[in-house]
Amino acid sequence: MPFDLEWVRSQLPDRRIDWHPSINSTMTDASRLASSGCASGTVVGAEEQTAGQGRYGRIWHSEAGAGLYVSIVLRYAFTSNAMPAVTLALGLAVIEAILKATDLPCDLRWPNDVLIQSKKCGGILTQLEGSAIIAGIGINVNQASFPPELRNLATSLRMASGQAHSRERLLVELVASVDSFCTLLEREGRAPILSMFSLASSFVHGRRVDVDLGESIVRGTTAGLNESGFLVLRGDDGSERVIIAGGVRPCS
């Protein structure tokens, strides 16, 4: 169904929302707006992305009219070392919004994947644009299927629940949740975000995982988050290493 932008704007009357039928990436346009001084909370969304961005330069599959593909400009007085916690706060915002809009509980895979029944239904990408942070969020909402290479990895809210869901309501809930968790991070620092993420994610404590570091893959058991929000991995020999970035997957 066509996206009811006017209803969304009626629910978020003081929010700038730029909506596109098709765009290469909402992140690119949001970065442009941020560099020109747009207000915090500005939303860029699209029915379709032709070059949606994922981590490490990967493409985010963005079926037209089926998902929620948005980027939000954030201007908060975060400390200089808060960036890892921003991604975790956004993950918490996404799963809260999904739960409120659909009653579907989700898992979080550190640092930026949203899962339902071990399959990915959403992802988060953050990047700096001057003093602003661009939060790119993609959620698979009403997809009925995925390309063969993604079928064992991805799911949608529709596939998980057996019914279609309102992308408009999900966006309204998402904007509110992003505001809430980012304000919490700004006012109280990283500790409450790290605590809530640890409780919400099955991957933070006691999970046997492989971590793809690009040049190598390491295996171990997750042992919590450090004070910055990075993942601690305990090797079989008892040694610990801090994972700054990497693809975390359950051991096969």
Short mmCIF file of C-alpha atoms in Angstrom, two decimals:
data_model
loop_
_atom_site.label_atom_id
_atom_site.label_comp_id
_atom_site.label_asym_id
_atom_site.label_seq_id
_atom_site.Cartn_x
_atom_site.Cartn_y
_atom_site.Cartn_z
CA MET A 1 0.00 0.00 0.00
CA PRO A 2 1.15 3.58 -0.64
CA PHE A 3 2.79 5.20 2.37
CA ASP A 4 0.41 7.62 4.12
CA LEU A 5 2.84 10.45 4.63
CA GLU A 6 0.17 12.96 5.61
CA TRP A 7 -0.94 10.77 8.52
CA VAL A 8 2.64 10.46 9.72
CA ARG A 9 3.10 14.22 9.52
CA SER A 10 -0.11 14.70 11.50
CA GLN A 11 1.40 12.56 14.27
CA LEU A 12 4.76 14.33 14.10
CA PRO A 13 3.70 17.92 13.34
CA ASP A 14 6.96 19.61 14.30
CA ARG A 15 9.21 17.17 12.48
CA ARG A 16 10.75 17.65 9.04
CA ILE A 17 10.09 14.50 7.02
CA ASP A 18 11.41 14.21 3.47
CA TRP A 19 9.94 11.21 1.67
CA HIS A 20 11.07 9.88 -1.70
CA PRO A 21 9.46 7.37 -4.08
CA SER A 22 12.96 6.09 -4.85
CA ILE A 23 16.42 7.17 -3.77
CA ASN A 24 19.91 5.72 -3.94
CA SER A 25 20.31 5.89 -0.14
CA THR A 26 18.51 7.81 2.59
CA MET A 27 21.87 8.13 4.37
CA THR A 28 23.29 10.15 1.49
CA ASP A 29 20.42 12.61 1.47
CA ALA A 30 20.33 12.91 5.26
CA SER A 31 24.07 13.66 5.27
CA ARG A 32 23.50 16.40 2.72
CA LEU A 33 20.74 17.94 4.85
CA ALA A 34 22.87 17.67 8.00
CA SER A 35 25.77 19.47 6.33
CA SER A 36 23.39 22.30 5.38
CA GLY A 37 22.29 22.69 9.01
CA CYS A 38 18.93 20.91 9.20
CA ALA A 39 17.31 20.43 12.60
CA SER A 40 17.94 17.47 14.86
CA GLY A 41 15.32 14.80 14.29
CA THR A 42 14.98 15.45 10.57
CA VAL A 43 13.83 12.25 8.86
CA VAL A 44 14.65 11.14 5.33
CA GLY A 45 12.70 8.11 4.12
CA ALA A 46 12.00 6.29 0.89
CA GLU A 47 9.71 3.72 -0.59
CA GLU A 48 12.73 2.17 -2.26
CA GLN A 49 16.50 2.45 -2.08
CA THR A 50 18.52 1.55 -5.14
CA ALA A 51 21.81 1.55 -3.23
CA GLY A 52 20.86 1.09 0.41
CA GLN A 53 23.90 1.00 2.68
CA GLY A 54 24.84 -1.73 5.11
CA ARG A 55 27.98 -2.24 7.15
CA TYR A 56 31.34 -2.62 5.39
CA GLY A 57 29.93 -1.19 2.17
CA ARG A 58 27.37 -3.95 1.70
CA ILE A 59 24.05 -3.29 -0.02
CA TRP A 60 20.86 -3.30 2.08
CA HIS A 61 18.09 -5.11 0.16
CA SER A 62 15.30 -2.51 -0.09
CA GLU A 63 12.19 -3.90 -1.80
CA ALA A 64 9.88 -1.11 -2.94
CA GLY A 65 6.93 -0.45 -0.65
CA ALA A 66 7.74 -3.32 1.71
CA GLY A 67 10.16 -2.01 4.31
CA LEU A 68 10.90 1.02 6.40
CA TYR A 69 14.03 2.72 5.08
CA VAL A 70 14.88 5.90 6.97
CA SER A 71 17.78 8.02 8.13
CA ILE A 72 17.46 10.42 11.06
CA VAL A 73 19.72 13.38 11.75
CA LEU A 74 20.77 13.45 15.41
CA ARG A 75 22.22 16.47 17.16
CA TYR A 76 22.80 15.65 20.82
CA ALA A 77 25.46 16.70 23.29
CA PHE A 78 27.02 13.27 23.42
CA THR A 79 30.50 12.89 24.81
CA SER A 80 33.27 12.30 22.29
CA ASN A 81 33.50 8.60 23.16
CA ALA A 82 29.77 7.88 23.04
CA MET A 83 29.62 6.72 19.42
CA PRO A 84 29.57 2.94 20.12
CA ALA A 85 26.78 3.47 22.66
CA VAL A 86 24.77 5.51 20.12
CA THR A 87 24.49 2.43 17.91
CA LEU A 88 23.39 0.33 20.89
CA ALA A 89 20.83 2.98 21.90
CA LEU A 90 19.41 2.94 18.38
CA GLY A 91 19.11 -0.85 18.53
CA LEU A 92 17.10 -0.54 21.73
CA ALA A 93 14.91 2.09 20.06
CA VAL A 94 14.22 -0.18 17.09
CA ILE A 95 13.15 -3.19 19.14
CA GLU A 96 10.99 -1.02 21.40
CA ALA A 97 9.26 0.49 18.36
CA ILE A 98 8.68 -2.91 16.77
CA LEU A 99 7.24 -4.28 20.00
CA LYS A 100 4.87 -1.32 20.40
CA ALA A 101 3.74 -1.39 16.78
CA THR A 102 3.47 -5.15 16.23
CA ASP A 103 3.79 -6.99 19.59
CA LEU A 104 6.76 -8.87 18.13
CA PRO A 105 9.73 -9.33 20.49
CA CYS A 106 13.15 -9.03 18.88
CA ASP A 107 16.71 -9.95 19.73
CA LEU A 108 19.76 -7.71 19.25
CA ARG A 109 22.99 -9.04 17.79
CA TRP A 110 25.89 -6.79 18.74
CA PRO A 111 26.40 -4.20 17.52
CA ASN A 112 23.67 -3.33 15.03
CA ASP A 113 21.47 -6.24 13.91
CA VAL A 114 17.83 -6.77 14.85
CA LEU A 115 16.71 -10.40 14.79
CA ILE A 116 13.49 -12.37 15.00
CA GLN A 117 13.89 -16.11 15.56
CA SER A 118 17.60 -15.84 14.68
CA LYS A 119 16.95 -14.18 11.30
CA LYS A 120 17.73 -10.56 10.54
CA CYS A 121 14.78 -8.20 10.21
CA GLY A 122 16.54 -4.88 10.72
CA GLY A 123 19.87 -3.12 10.75
CA ILE A 124 21.41 0.13 11.92
CA LEU A 125 24.23 2.17 10.43
CA THR A 126 25.68 5.32 11.98
CA GLN A 127 28.05 7.87 10.53
CA LEU A 128 29.28 11.31 11.50
CA GLU A 129 28.45 14.38 9.43
CA GLY A 130 30.18 17.31 11.07
CA SER A 131 28.65 17.71 14.53
CA ALA A 132 25.66 15.52 13.62
CA ILE A 133 25.19 11.76 13.62
CA ILE A 134 23.25 10.15 10.80
CA ALA A 135 21.27 7.13 11.98
CA GLY A 136 20.38 4.88 9.08
CA ILE A 137 17.70 2.32 10.00
CA GLY A 138 16.26 -0.37 7.78
CA ILE A 139 13.43 -2.66 8.92
CA ASN A 140 11.93 -5.48 6.87
CA VAL A 141 8.22 -4.95 7.42
CA ASN A 142 5.93 -6.50 4.82
CA GLN A 143 8.24 -8.53 2.60
CA ALA A 144 6.69 -11.89 1.72
CA SER A 145 9.94 -13.40 0.45
CA PHE A 146 13.61 -12.66 -0.13
CA PRO A 147 16.12 -13.42 -2.90
CA PRO A 148 17.62 -16.93 -2.68
CA GLU A 149 20.89 -15.67 -1.19
CA LEU A 150 19.01 -14.07 1.73
CA ARG A 151 16.28 -16.61 2.45
CA ASN A 152 18.15 -18.38 5.23
CA LEU A 153 19.37 -15.13 6.76
CA ALA A 154 16.51 -12.62 6.59
CA THR A 155 12.92 -12.33 7.72
CA SER A 156 10.27 -9.62 7.94
CA LEU A 157 7.69 -8.60 10.51
CA ARG A 158 5.02 -9.97 8.18
CA MET A 159 6.73 -13.32 7.78
CA ALA A 160 7.26 -13.61 11.53
CA SER A 161 3.68 -12.73 12.47
CA GLY A 162 1.64 -13.93 9.49
CA GLN A 163 0.11 -10.51 8.89
CA ALA A 164 0.91 -7.17 7.31
CA HIS A 165 1.87 -4.23 9.50
CA SER A 166 1.59 -0.45 9.26
CA ARG A 167 4.86 1.12 8.23
CA GLU A 168 3.41 4.48 9.19
CA ARG A 169 2.74 3.49 12.79
CA LEU A 170 6.13 1.84 13.01
CA LEU A 171 7.83 5.06 11.87
CA VAL A 172 5.95 7.15 14.44
CA GLU A 173 6.92 4.72 17.21
CA LEU A 174 10.51 4.61 15.95
CA VAL A 175 10.94 8.38 16.00
CA ALA A 176 9.62 8.53 19.58
CA SER A 177 11.88 5.71 20.72
CA VAL A 178 14.97 7.18 19.07
CA ASP A 179 14.28 10.47 20.83
CA SER A 180 13.82 8.68 24.16
CA PHE A 181 16.96 6.53 24.09
CA CYS A 182 19.19 9.27 22.68
CA THR A 183 17.98 11.67 25.38
CA LEU A 184 18.73 9.02 28.00
CA LEU A 185 22.25 8.59 26.63
CA GLU A 186 22.81 12.35 26.55
CA ARG A 187 21.59 12.90 30.12
CA GLU A 188 22.81 9.80 31.95
CA GLY A 189 25.72 8.57 29.88
CA ARG A 190 26.48 5.11 28.59
CA ALA A 191 25.83 2.97 31.68
CA PRO A 192 22.02 2.62 31.40
CA ILE A 193 22.22 1.98 27.65
CA LEU A 194 24.86 -0.73 28.07
CA SER A 195 22.85 -2.35 30.85
CA MET A 196 19.63 -2.40 28.84
CA PHE A 197 21.37 -3.66 25.71
CA SER A 198 22.98 -6.48 27.69
CA LEU A 199 19.56 -7.54 28.97
CA ALA A 200 17.91 -7.25 25.54
CA SER A 201 20.54 -9.18 23.59
CA SER A 202 21.14 -12.94 23.71
CA PHE A 203 24.60 -12.34 22.23
CA VAL A 204 26.24 -10.30 24.99
CA HIS A 205 26.80 -12.95 27.67
CA GLY A 206 27.66 -16.63 27.41
CA ARG A 207 27.12 -17.08 23.67
CA ARG A 208 29.53 -19.18 21.60
CA VAL A 209 30.26 -17.14 18.51
CA ASP A 210 32.53 -16.71 15.54
CA VAL A 211 33.62 -13.13 14.86
CA ASP A 212 34.64 -12.21 11.34
CA LEU A 213 37.38 -9.60 11.65
CA GLY A 214 37.93 -9.39 7.91
CA GLU A 215 41.45 -10.77 7.84
CA SER A 216 40.60 -13.60 10.25
CA ILE A 217 37.82 -15.30 12.17
CA VAL A 218 38.07 -15.73 15.93
CA ARG A 219 35.95 -18.01 18.10
CA GLY A 220 35.02 -17.70 21.73
CA THR A 221 32.31 -17.06 24.28
CA THR A 222 30.88 -13.60 24.75
CA ALA A 223 31.66 -12.09 28.16
CA GLY A 224 29.73 -8.82 28.23
CA LEU A 225 30.37 -5.29 27.08
CA ASN A 226 33.23 -3.10 28.20
CA GLU A 227 32.62 0.42 29.48
CA SER A 228 32.67 1.82 25.94
CA GLY A 229 30.10 -0.64 24.59
CA PHE A 230 32.49 -2.94 22.74
CA LEU A 231 32.04 -6.70 22.96
CA VAL A 232 34.34 -8.77 25.17
CA LEU A 233 35.20 -12.22 23.81
CA ARG A 234 36.72 -14.91 26.02
CA GLY A 235 38.81 -17.47 24.18
CA ASP A 236 38.94 -21.15 25.03
CA ASP A 237 42.29 -20.54 26.70
CA GLY A 238 40.71 -18.02 29.08
CA SER A 239 42.22 -14.97 27.40
CA GLU A 240 39.97 -12.01 26.61
CA ARG A 241 39.93 -9.65 23.68
CA VAL A 242 37.80 -6.62 22.96
CA ILE A 243 35.92 -6.69 19.64
CA ILE A 244 35.82 -3.18 18.22
CA ALA A 245 34.12 -4.18 14.97
CA GLY A 246 33.28 -7.47 13.36
CA GLY A 247 30.52 -9.74 12.14
CA VAL A 248 29.26 -11.80 15.08
CA ARG A 249 27.58 -15.11 14.31
CA PRO A 250 26.64 -18.12 16.42
CA CYS A 251 29.11 -21.00 16.09
CA SER A 252 27.93 -23.46 13.49
#
